[in-house]
Coordinates of N, CA, C and O in Angstrom, one line a residue:
I14 N -345.4 -55.6 90.9 CA -344.2 -55.9 89.4 C -346.0 -56.5 88.4 O -346.3 -57.2 89.1
D15 N -345.1 -56.6 87.3 CA -345.9 -57.3 86.2 C -346.2 -58.7 86.7 O -344.9 -59.2 86.2
T16 N -347.0 -58.8 86.9 CA -347.3 -60.5 86.6 C -346.9 -61.3 85.2 O -347.1 -62.2 84.9
A17 N -346.4 -60.5 84.9 CA -346.4 -61.2 83.4 C -344.6 -61.8 83.3 O -344.4 -62.4 82.3
Y18 N -344.1 -61.3 83.6 CA -343.2 -61.3 84.4 C -342.0 -62.0 85.6 O -342.9 -62.0 86.3
Q19 N -341.4 -63.2 85.7 CA -341.1 -63.5 87.0 C -339.9 -62.2 87.9 O -339.1 -62.6 87.1
V20 N -340.0 -62.5 88.3 CA -338.8 -61.8 89.6 C -337.3 -63.2 89.7 O -337.8 -63.5 90.1
K21 N -336.7 -62.5 89.1 CA -335.6 -63.6 89.8 C -334.5 -63.0 90.6 O -334.2 -61.7 90.4
N22 N -334.3 -63.6 91.7 CA -333.0 -63.1 92.6 C -331.5 -63.9 92.1 O -331.6 -64.6 92.9
I23 N -330.8 -62.8 91.5 CA -329.5 -63.5 90.8 C -328.9 -64.1 92.1 O -327.7 -65.4 91.9
T24 N -329.0 -63.3 93.2 CA -327.8 -63.6 94.3 C -328.3 -65.4 94.8 O -327.3 -65.9 94.9
E25 N -329.9 -64.8 94.6 CA -330.4 -66.1 95.3 C -330.0 -67.7 94.5 O -329.8 -68.3 94.7
I26 N -330.3 -67.4 93.5 CA -330.1 -68.5 91.9 C -328.2 -68.3 92.3 O -328.0 -70.4 92.6
V27 N -327.7 -68.0 92.4 CA -326.1 -68.6 92.6 C -325.6 -68.8 93.8 O -324.8 -70.2 93.8
R28 N -325.9 -68.4 94.7 CA -326.6 -69.3 95.6 C -327.0 -70.8 95.7 O -325.6 -71.9 96.2
R29 N -327.2 -71.0 95.1 CA -328.3 -72.5 95.0 C -327.7 -73.4 94.3 O -327.3 -74.3 94.7
Y30 N -327.3 -72.2 92.9 CA -327.0 -73.0 91.4 C -325.8 -72.7 91.7 O -325.1 -72.1 90.7
P31 N -324.2 -72.4 92.2 CA -323.1 -72.1 91.9 C -323.2 -72.3 89.9 O -322.3 -71.1 89.2
E32 N -322.8 -73.1 89.9 CA -323.1 -74.0 88.4 C -323.7 -73.4 87.1 O -323.6 -72.2 86.4
A33 N -325.1 -72.3 87.7 CA -325.5 -71.3 86.5 C -325.1 -70.0 86.0 O -325.5 -69.6 84.9
M34 N -323.5 -69.6 87.0 CA -322.8 -68.7 86.4 C -322.4 -68.7 84.8 O -322.1 -67.6 84.4
K35 N -321.5 -69.8 84.8 CA -321.2 -70.4 83.5 C -322.1 -70.8 82.4 O -321.6 -71.6 81.9
D36 N -323.7 -70.7 83.1 CA -324.3 -71.8 81.7 C -325.4 -70.7 81.7 O -326.5 -70.8 83.0
Y37 N -325.1 -69.8 80.8 CA -326.6 -69.9 79.9 C -328.3 -69.8 80.1 O -328.5 -69.9 80.4
N38 N -327.7 -71.6 79.9 CA -329.0 -71.8 79.9 C -329.3 -73.7 80.9 O -330.6 -73.8 81.0
H39 N -329.1 -72.6 82.2 CA -329.3 -73.4 82.9 C -331.2 -73.2 83.4 O -331.0 -72.4 83.9
P40 N -331.3 -74.4 83.5 CA -332.9 -73.8 84.2 C -333.2 -73.2 85.2 O -334.0 -72.7 85.4
A41 N -332.0 -73.2 86.7 CA -332.0 -72.1 87.3 C -332.6 -70.3 86.2 O -333.2 -69.6 87.1
W42 N -332.6 -70.2 86.0 CA -332.4 -68.5 85.1 C -334.5 -68.8 84.2 O -334.9 -67.2 84.6
G43 N -334.6 -69.7 84.4 CA -336.2 -69.8 84.6 C -335.8 -70.0 82.6 O -335.6 -69.2 82.0
T44 N -337.6 -70.6 82.5 CA -338.1 -70.6 80.2 C -339.3 -70.2 80.0 O -339.6 -69.8 79.1
S45 N -340.0 -70.6 81.6 CA -341.5 -70.0 81.2 C -341.6 -68.8 80.5 O -342.4 -68.8 79.7
K46 N -341.3 -67.8 81.4 CA -341.4 -66.5 80.9 C -340.2 -64.9 81.2 O -339.9 -65.6 82.1
P47 N -340.5 -64.0 80.2 CA -339.7 -63.2 80.9 C -339.3 -62.4 82.1 O -340.3 -63.0 82.9
G48 N -338.4 -62.4 82.8 CA -338.2 -62.5 83.8 C -337.2 -60.7 83.9 O -337.1 -60.7 83.4
L49 N -337.6 -60.2 85.1 CA -336.5 -59.4 85.8 C -335.7 -59.8 87.0 O -336.1 -60.1 87.4
Y50 N -334.7 -59.4 86.3 CA -333.8 -60.1 87.4 C -332.8 -58.7 88.7 O -332.9 -57.9 88.4
Y51 N -332.9 -58.7 89.3 CA -332.6 -58.6 90.6 C -331.1 -59.0 91.3 O -331.0 -60.6 91.4
W52 N -330.3 -58.5 91.3 CA -329.1 -58.7 92.2 C -329.5 -59.2 93.9 O -328.5 -59.9 94.2
E53 N -330.1 -58.1 94.1 CA -330.9 -58.6 95.5 C -332.2 -57.5 95.7 O -332.8 -56.7 94.7
Q54 N -332.7 -58.7 97.0 CA -334.4 -57.4 96.4 C -333.9 -56.4 96.5 O -333.2 -55.7 98.2
P55 N -334.5 -54.7 96.7 CA -334.9 -54.4 96.5 C -336.1 -53.7 98.2 O -336.4 -54.2 98.9
L56 N -334.9 -52.5 98.4 CA -335.2 -52.0 100.4 C -336.6 -52.2 100.1 O -337.0 -52.4 101.0
L57 N -337.4 -51.1 98.6 CA -338.8 -51.1 99.0 C -339.4 -52.8 98.5 O -340.5 -52.2 98.3
G58 N -339.0 -53.9 98.0 CA -339.5 -54.1 97.8 C -339.5 -54.4 96.4 O -339.3 -53.8 95.8
Y59 N -339.8 -55.8 95.3 CA -339.9 -55.1 94.0 C -340.8 -54.1 94.0 O -342.3 -55.1 94.0
Y60 N -341.1 -53.7 92.9 CA -341.9 -52.7 92.2 C -341.8 -52.4 91.2 O -340.8 -52.3 90.8
K61 N -342.7 -52.3 90.6 CA -343.4 -50.2 89.5 C -342.3 -50.1 89.5 O -342.8 -48.7 90.4
T62 N -342.1 -49.6 87.7 CA -341.1 -47.1 88.2 C -342.5 -46.6 87.7 O -341.8 -45.2 88.0
T63 N -343.8 -46.9 87.8 CA -344.6 -46.4 88.2 C -345.8 -46.4 89.0 O -346.8 -45.5 89.5
D64 N -345.0 -47.0 90.3 CA -345.8 -47.1 91.5 C -345.4 -45.4 92.6 O -344.5 -45.6 92.8
P65 N -346.4 -44.6 92.7 CA -346.3 -43.9 93.1 C -346.0 -44.3 95.1 O -345.3 -42.3 95.4
W66 N -346.5 -45.3 95.3 CA -346.0 -45.2 96.8 C -344.3 -44.9 97.0 O -343.4 -44.1 97.5
V67 N -343.9 -46.0 95.7 CA -342.7 -46.3 95.9 C -342.0 -44.7 95.5 O -340.4 -44.3 95.3
L68 N -342.6 -44.3 94.0 CA -341.1 -42.8 93.7 C -341.2 -41.7 95.1 O -340.4 -40.6 95.0
R69 N -342.3 -41.3 95.9 CA -342.9 -40.9 96.9 C -341.4 -40.7 98.0 O -340.5 -40.4 98.6
K70 N -341.9 -42.2 98.6 CA -340.3 -42.2 99.4 C -338.7 -42.2 98.8 O -338.2 -41.7 98.9
H71 N -339.1 -42.9 97.7 CA -337.7 -42.0 96.5 C -337.4 -41.1 96.5 O -336.3 -40.9 97.1
A72 N -338.3 -39.4 96.5 CA -338.4 -38.4 96.6 C -337.9 -37.9 97.8 O -336.7 -37.4 98.3
E73 N -338.5 -38.4 98.9 CA -337.6 -38.2 100.4 C -336.7 -38.6 101.1 O -335.7 -38.0 101.2
M74 N -335.7 -40.3 100.7 CA -334.8 -39.9 101.0 C -333.8 -39.9 100.0 O -332.7 -39.3 100.9
L75 N -333.9 -38.8 98.6 CA -333.3 -38.3 98.2 C -333.3 -36.8 98.9 O -332.7 -36.7 98.9
A76 N -333.9 -36.6 99.1 CA -334.4 -35.4 99.5 C -333.5 -35.5 100.6 O -332.5 -34.3 101.0
D77 N -334.2 -36.2 101.8 CA -333.3 -36.3 102.7 C -331.1 -36.5 102.6 O -330.4 -35.8 103.6
A78 N -331.4 -37.4 101.8 CA -329.5 -37.6 101.2 C -328.5 -35.8 100.6 O -327.8 -36.1 100.2
G79 N -329.8 -35.0 100.4 CA -329.5 -33.9 99.9 C -329.6 -33.8 98.3 O -328.0 -33.2 97.7
V80 N -329.3 -34.9 97.5 CA -329.1 -35.4 95.9 C -330.3 -33.7 95.7 O -331.3 -33.3 96.0
D81 N -328.8 -33.3 94.5 CA -329.4 -32.0 94.0 C -330.6 -32.4 92.4 O -331.2 -31.5 91.9
A82 N -329.8 -33.4 91.9 CA -330.7 -33.8 90.6 C -330.4 -35.5 90.0 O -329.5 -35.9 90.7
V83 N -331.8 -35.7 89.4 CA -331.5 -37.4 89.2 C -331.3 -37.0 87.8 O -332.3 -36.7 86.7
F84 N -330.8 -38.0 87.0 CA -331.3 -38.6 85.4 C -331.7 -39.8 84.8 O -331.4 -40.7 85.6
F85 N -332.7 -39.3 84.4 CA -333.4 -40.7 83.4 C -332.2 -40.9 82.1 O -332.6 -40.2 81.5
D86 N -331.9 -42.5 82.2 CA -331.0 -42.9 81.6 C -331.9 -44.2 80.6 O -332.5 -44.7 80.4
C87 N -331.2 -43.0 79.6 CA -332.4 -43.9 78.3 C -331.1 -43.9 77.3 O -331.0 -43.6 76.2
T88 N -330.0 -44.3 77.8 CA -329.4 -44.7 76.8 C -329.2 -46.5 75.7 O -328.6 -46.5 75.0
N89 N -330.4 -46.8 76.6 CA -330.6 -48.2 75.8 C -331.5 -48.0 75.1 O -332.6 -48.0 75.4
G90 N -330.6 -48.3 73.3 CA -331.9 -48.3 72.5 C -332.7 -46.8 72.2 O -331.4 -45.7 72.4
S91 N -333.9 -46.8 71.9 CA -334.5 -45.7 71.1 C -335.9 -44.4 72.8 O -336.3 -44.2 72.7
Q92 N -335.5 -45.5 73.8 CA -337.0 -45.4 74.8 C -336.8 -44.2 75.7 O -335.8 -44.6 76.0
T93 N -337.5 -44.0 75.8 CA -337.6 -42.5 76.8 C -338.6 -43.3 78.0 O -338.5 -42.1 78.6
W94 N -339.0 -44.0 78.0 CA -339.9 -44.7 79.3 C -340.8 -43.5 80.0 O -340.7 -43.1 81.1
R95 N -341.7 -43.8 78.7 CA -342.8 -42.3 79.4 C -343.4 -42.3 80.2 O -344.0 -41.9 81.5
E96 N -343.8 -43.6 80.4 CA -345.2 -43.9 82.1 C -344.5 -43.9 82.3 O -344.8 -43.0 84.0
S97 N -343.0 -44.3 82.6 CA -342.1 -43.7 84.0 C -341.2 -42.8 85.1 O -342.0 -42.0 86.4
Y98 N -341.3 -41.8 83.0 CA -341.2 -40.4 83.8 C -342.1 -39.9 84.5 O -342.2 -38.8 84.9
E99 N -343.4 -40.0 83.4 CA -344.7 -38.9 83.3 C -345.0 -39.7 85.4 O -345.8 -38.7 86.2
A100 N -345.2 -41.0 85.4 CA -345.4 -41.4 86.6 C -345.1 -40.5 87.9 O -345.4 -40.2 89.1
L101 N -343.4 -40.2 87.6 CA -342.2 -39.9 88.9 C -342.9 -38.7 89.2 O -342.6 -37.7 89.9
M102 N -342.9 -37.2 88.1 CA -343.3 -35.9 87.5 C -344.2 -36.0 88.5 O -343.8 -35.1 89.1
K103 N -345.3 -36.4 88.5 CA -346.6 -36.2 89.2 C -346.2 -36.0 90.3 O -346.4 -35.7 91.0
T104 N -345.4 -37.7 91.6 CA -345.3 -37.7 92.2 C -344.4 -36.8 92.3 O -344.4 -36.4 93.9
W105 N -343.4 -36.6 92.2 CA -342.7 -35.4 92.4 C -342.9 -34.3 92.9 O -342.8 -33.4 93.9
D106 N -344.0 -34.2 91.8 CA -344.3 -33.1 92.1 C -345.2 -32.2 93.0 O -345.5 -31.5 93.9
Q107 N -346.0 -33.3 93.7 CA -346.8 -33.0 94.7 C -346.7 -33.2 95.8 O -346.5 -32.3 96.6
A108 N -344.8 -33.8 96.1 CA -344.3 -34.1 97.3 C -343.4 -32.6 97.5 O -343.5 -32.3 98.2
R109 N -343.2 -32.1 96.1 CA -342.7 -31.0 96.7 C -343.3 -29.5 96.7 O -343.2 -29.2 97.3
K110 N -344.8 -29.8 96.6 CA -345.8 -29.1 96.6 C -346.3 -29.1 98.6 O -346.6 -28.9 99.1
D111 N -345.2 -30.4 98.6 CA -346.6 -31.5 100.3 C -344.9 -30.4 101.1 O -344.8 -30.4 102.3
G112 N -343.6 -29.8 101.1 CA -342.5 -29.5 101.0 C -341.4 -30.1 101.2 O -340.6 -29.9 102.5
V113 N -341.4 -31.2 100.1 CA -340.2 -31.8 99.9 C -339.3 -31.6 99.0 O -339.9 -31.0 98.2
K114 N -338.1 -31.5 99.1 CA -336.9 -31.1 98.4 C -336.7 -31.9 97.4 O -335.8 -32.0 97.8
V115 N -337.1 -32.2 96.6 CA -336.8 -33.5 95.7 C -335.9 -32.5 94.5 O -335.4 -31.3 94.5
P116 N -335.0 -34.0 94.5 CA -334.0 -33.4 93.4 C -335.0 -32.8 92.0 O -336.2 -32.8 91.6
K117 N -334.0 -32.2 91.8 CA -334.4 -31.5 89.8 C -334.3 -32.5 88.6 O -334.1 -33.9 89.0
I118 N -335.1 -33.2 88.0 CA -334.7 -34.4 86.9 C -333.6 -33.7 85.5 O -334.3 -32.2 84.7
S119 N -333.9 -34.5 84.8 CA -332.7 -34.9 83.6 C -332.9 -35.4 82.8 O -332.9 -36.7 83.2
F120 N -332.8 -35.2 81.8 CA -332.1 -37.4 80.5 C -331.2 -37.4 80.4 O -330.1 -36.2 80.3
L121 N -330.6 -38.3 80.4 CA -329.4 -38.7 80.1 C -329.7 -39.7 78.2 O -329.9 -41.0 78.6
L122 N -329.3 -39.4 77.2 CA -329.2 -39.6 76.4 C -328.4 -40.7 75.9 O -327.2 -40.1 75.8
P123 N -328.7 -41.0 74.3 CA -327.5 -41.8 73.8 C -326.2 -41.0 73.1 O -327.1 -39.5 72.7
F124 N -325.2 -40.0 73.4 CA -324.1 -39.9 73.0 C -323.7 -39.9 71.0 O -323.0 -38.9 70.6
G125 N -323.6 -40.7 70.6 CA -323.7 -41.0 69.3 C -324.5 -40.4 68.3 O -325.9 -40.3 68.6
P126 N -323.8 -40.4 67.2 CA -325.0 -39.7 66.3 C -326.3 -40.9 65.7 O -325.5 -41.8 65.2
S127 N -326.9 -40.9 65.6 CA -327.5 -41.6 65.5 C -329.7 -40.7 65.7 O -329.6 -40.1 66.1
D128 N -330.1 -42.0 64.6 CA -332.1 -41.6 64.2 C -332.5 -41.2 65.5 O -333.3 -40.7 65.5
A129 N -332.4 -42.5 66.3 CA -333.0 -42.8 67.9 C -332.2 -41.8 67.7 O -333.9 -41.7 69.0
S130 N -331.8 -41.3 68.4 CA -330.9 -39.9 69.4 C -331.3 -38.8 68.9 O -332.1 -38.5 70.3
Y131 N -331.5 -38.1 68.0 CA -332.8 -37.0 67.7 C -333.8 -37.3 68.0 O -334.6 -36.5 68.4
E132 N -334.7 -38.6 67.4 CA -335.7 -39.2 67.7 C -336.6 -39.1 68.9 O -337.4 -38.4 69.9
M133 N -335.4 -39.4 69.9 CA -335.7 -38.8 71.6 C -335.6 -37.4 71.8 O -336.7 -37.2 72.8
I134 N -334.6 -36.6 71.9 CA -334.5 -35.0 72.3 C -335.7 -34.6 71.4 O -336.5 -34.2 72.2
K135 N -336.5 -34.9 70.5 CA -337.5 -34.5 70.1 C -338.3 -34.7 70.6 O -339.6 -33.7 70.8
R136 N -338.6 -36.2 70.7 CA -339.5 -36.1 71.1 C -340.1 -35.4 73.2 O -340.9 -35.5 73.5
L137 N -338.8 -35.9 74.0 CA -339.1 -35.3 75.3 C -339.1 -33.3 75.1 O -339.4 -32.9 76.0
Y138 N -338.5 -33.4 73.9 CA -338.6 -31.8 73.3 C -340.1 -31.4 73.7 O -340.8 -30.9 74.0
N139 N -340.9 -31.7 72.5 CA -342.6 -31.7 72.9 C -343.3 -32.6 73.8 O -343.9 -31.6 74.0
D140 N -342.8 -32.9 74.3 CA -343.8 -33.8 75.2 C -343.5 -33.5 76.9 O -344.5 -33.1 77.4
V141 N -342.5 -33.2 77.2 CA -341.6 -32.2 78.4 C -341.9 -30.7 78.0 O -342.6 -29.9 78.5
Y142 N -340.4 -30.6 77.7 CA -340.0 -29.2 77.7 C -341.5 -28.0 76.7 O -341.3 -27.4 77.8
K143 N -341.2 -28.1 75.6 CA -342.2 -27.1 74.6 C -343.5 -26.7 75.6 O -344.0 -25.8 75.7
V144 N -343.9 -27.8 76.5 CA -345.1 -27.9 76.6 C -345.4 -27.2 77.8 O -346.1 -27.1 79.3
R145 N -343.9 -26.8 78.7 CA -343.4 -26.7 80.3 C -344.9 -27.2 81.1 O -344.7 -26.9 81.9
K146 N -344.3 -29.3 80.7 CA -344.4 -30.1 81.6 C -343.4 -30.6 83.0 O -342.6 -30.4 82.6
Y147 N -344.4 -30.0 84.4 CA -343.5 -30.3 85.2 C -342.2 -29.1 85.4 O -341.3 -29.8 85.8
Q148 N -342.5 -27.8 84.7 CA -341.0 -26.9 84.8 C -340.7 -27.0 85.9 O -338.8 -26.7 86.1
T149 N -341.1 -26.5 87.4 CA -340.8 -27.0 89.0 C -339.5 -27.9 88.7 O -339.0 -27.9 90.0
L150 N -339.5 -28.7 88.5 CA -339.0 -30.0 88.2 C -337.5 -30.4 87.2 O -336.2 -30.7 87.4
W151 N -337.2 -29.1 86.3 CA -336.4 -29.9 85.3 C -335.3 -28.8 85.9 O -334.8 -28.2 86.6
F152 N -334.0 -30.4 85.4 CA -332.9 -28.9 86.5 C -331.8 -28.3 84.8 O -331.9 -28.9 84.1
T153 N -331.5 -26.9 85.9 CA -330.6 -26.1 84.2 C -330.1 -25.9 84.2 O -329.6 -26.4 86.3
W154 N -328.8 -25.8 83.8 CA -327.9 -25.3 83.4 C -327.1 -24.1 83.4 O -327.7 -24.2 82.0
Q155 N -326.8 -23.7 82.9 CA -326.6 -22.1 82.8 C -327.5 -21.1 82.3 O -328.1 -21.1 81.2
G156 N -329.3 -20.9 83.1 CA -329.8 -20.4 82.4 C -331.1 -21.8 81.6 O -332.1 -20.9 81.1
K157 N -330.1 -22.7 81.6 CA -331.4 -23.6 80.0 C -331.4 -24.8 80.4 O -330.6 -25.4 81.3
P158 N -333.0 -25.9 80.4 CA -333.1 -26.9 80.7 C -331.5 -27.9 80.4 O -331.6 -27.7 79.1
M159 N -331.3 -28.7 81.1 CA -330.1 -29.3 80.8 C -330.4 -30.8 79.9 O -331.3 -31.0 80.6
L160 N -329.7 -30.9 79.1 CA -329.9 -32.2 78.4 C -328.5 -33.3 78.0 O -328.6 -32.1 77.3
M161 N -328.4 -34.1 78.8 CA -327.2 -34.8 78.1 C -327.5 -35.9 76.8 O -328.5 -36.6 76.9
G162 N -327.2 -35.1 76.0 CA -327.3 -36.6 74.7 C -326.8 -35.6 73.6 O -325.2 -34.8 74.1
Y163 N -326.1 -36.0 72.5 CA -325.4 -36.2 71.4 C -326.0 -34.2 70.7 O -327.0 -34.3 69.8
N164 N -325.4 -33.6 70.9 CA -326.5 -31.8 71.1 C -326.0 -32.2 69.1 O -327.2 -31.4 68.3
D165 N -325.2 -32.3 68.2 CA -324.7 -31.9 66.6 C -325.7 -33.3 66.5 O -325.9 -32.7 64.9
N166 N -326.5 -34.1 66.8 CA -327.7 -34.5 65.9 C -328.9 -34.0 65.3 O -329.5 -34.1 64.8
I167 N -329.0 -33.1 66.0 CA -329.8 -32.0 65.9 C -329.5 -30.9 64.5 O -329.1 -29.6 64.7
P168 N -330.7 -31.0 63.2 CA -329.8 -30.8 62.4 C -330.7 -28.6 62.6 O -331.7 -29.0 63.8
T169 N -330.2 -28.6 61.7 CA -330.6 -26.5 62.1 C -331.6 -26.5 60.8 O -330.9 -24.7 60.9
N170 N -331.5 -27.1 60.0 CA -331.8 -26.6 58.6 C -333.5 -26.3 58.5 O -334.4 -25.3 57.7
N171 N -334.4 -26.2 59.4 CA -336.0 -25.2 59.5 C -335.2 -25.0 61.5 O -335.1 -25.3 62.0
A172 N -336.7 -24.0 61.3 CA -337.1 -23.2 62.7 C -337.3 -23.8 63.7 O -337.1 -23.6 64.8
E173 N -338.1 -25.5 63.6 CA -338.3 -26.2 64.9 C -337.4 -26.9 65.4 O -336.7 -26.8 66.7
D174 N -336.4 -27.1 64.9 CA -335.0 -27.7 65.1 C -334.2 -26.6 65.9 O -333.7 -27.0 66.4
R175 N -334.0 -25.5 65.3 CA -333.1 -24.8 66.0 C -333.8 -24.3 66.6 O -332.3 -24.0 68.1
E176 N -334.7 -23.7 67.1 CA -335.5 -23.9 68.6 C -335.0 -24.5 69.6 O -335.1 -24.3 70.3
M177 N -336.0 -25.4 69.1 CA -335.5 -27.2 69.9 C -333.7 -27.6 70.9 O -333.1 -27.2 71.2
K178 N -332.3 -27.2 69.5 CA -331.2 -27.6 70.0 C -331.3 -25.9 71.3 O -330.3 -25.8 72.2
N179 N -331.8 -24.8 70.4 CA -331.3 -23.4 71.4 C -331.9 -24.0 73.0 O -331.5 -22.9 73.4
F180 N -333.0 -24.7 73.1 CA -333.6 -24.3 74.3 C -332.6 -25.3 75.4 O -332.8 -25.0 76.4
F181 N -332.0 -26.2 74.9 CA -331.7 -26.7 75.8 C -330.2 -26.5 76.8 O -328.8 -25.8 75.6
T182 N -329.3 -26.4 77.2 CA -328.0 -26.6 77.8 C -327.8 -28.3 78.3 O -328.0 -28.7 78.3

């Protein structure tokens, strides 16, 4: 966990200060540093989404559970969380090479028409798909990589955008 942030366990705060549930400004929520809020401590402890040990453990547990695919939730704002997805793909690719049946990956983007949504699709296309980065990890559907987003957001007035639009299911 980044030391610039305080880890806050909501369950513990509410147990200790039940009145805080109705008071956004209650001191229990803290004010000195930005916080990372959790409902409870995760099984593997508080961690960053780029921690290779945690990502490997997730790959193994998801494989053991028979999970076929995971989707990166990029529906809040215009972030694709590149540092996190690259760390996961690197770790899961090595796990796959070591014999772990890791889930395939895809991305869930905003479903509404917006410039940010188009830019996210274009960024992922250029940074991951067009350069075939970790292609063995891609979740495909109907013979193409699947990307959940607003397809009508991609214009068709130039060759690059038409290529990108036709690349995905």
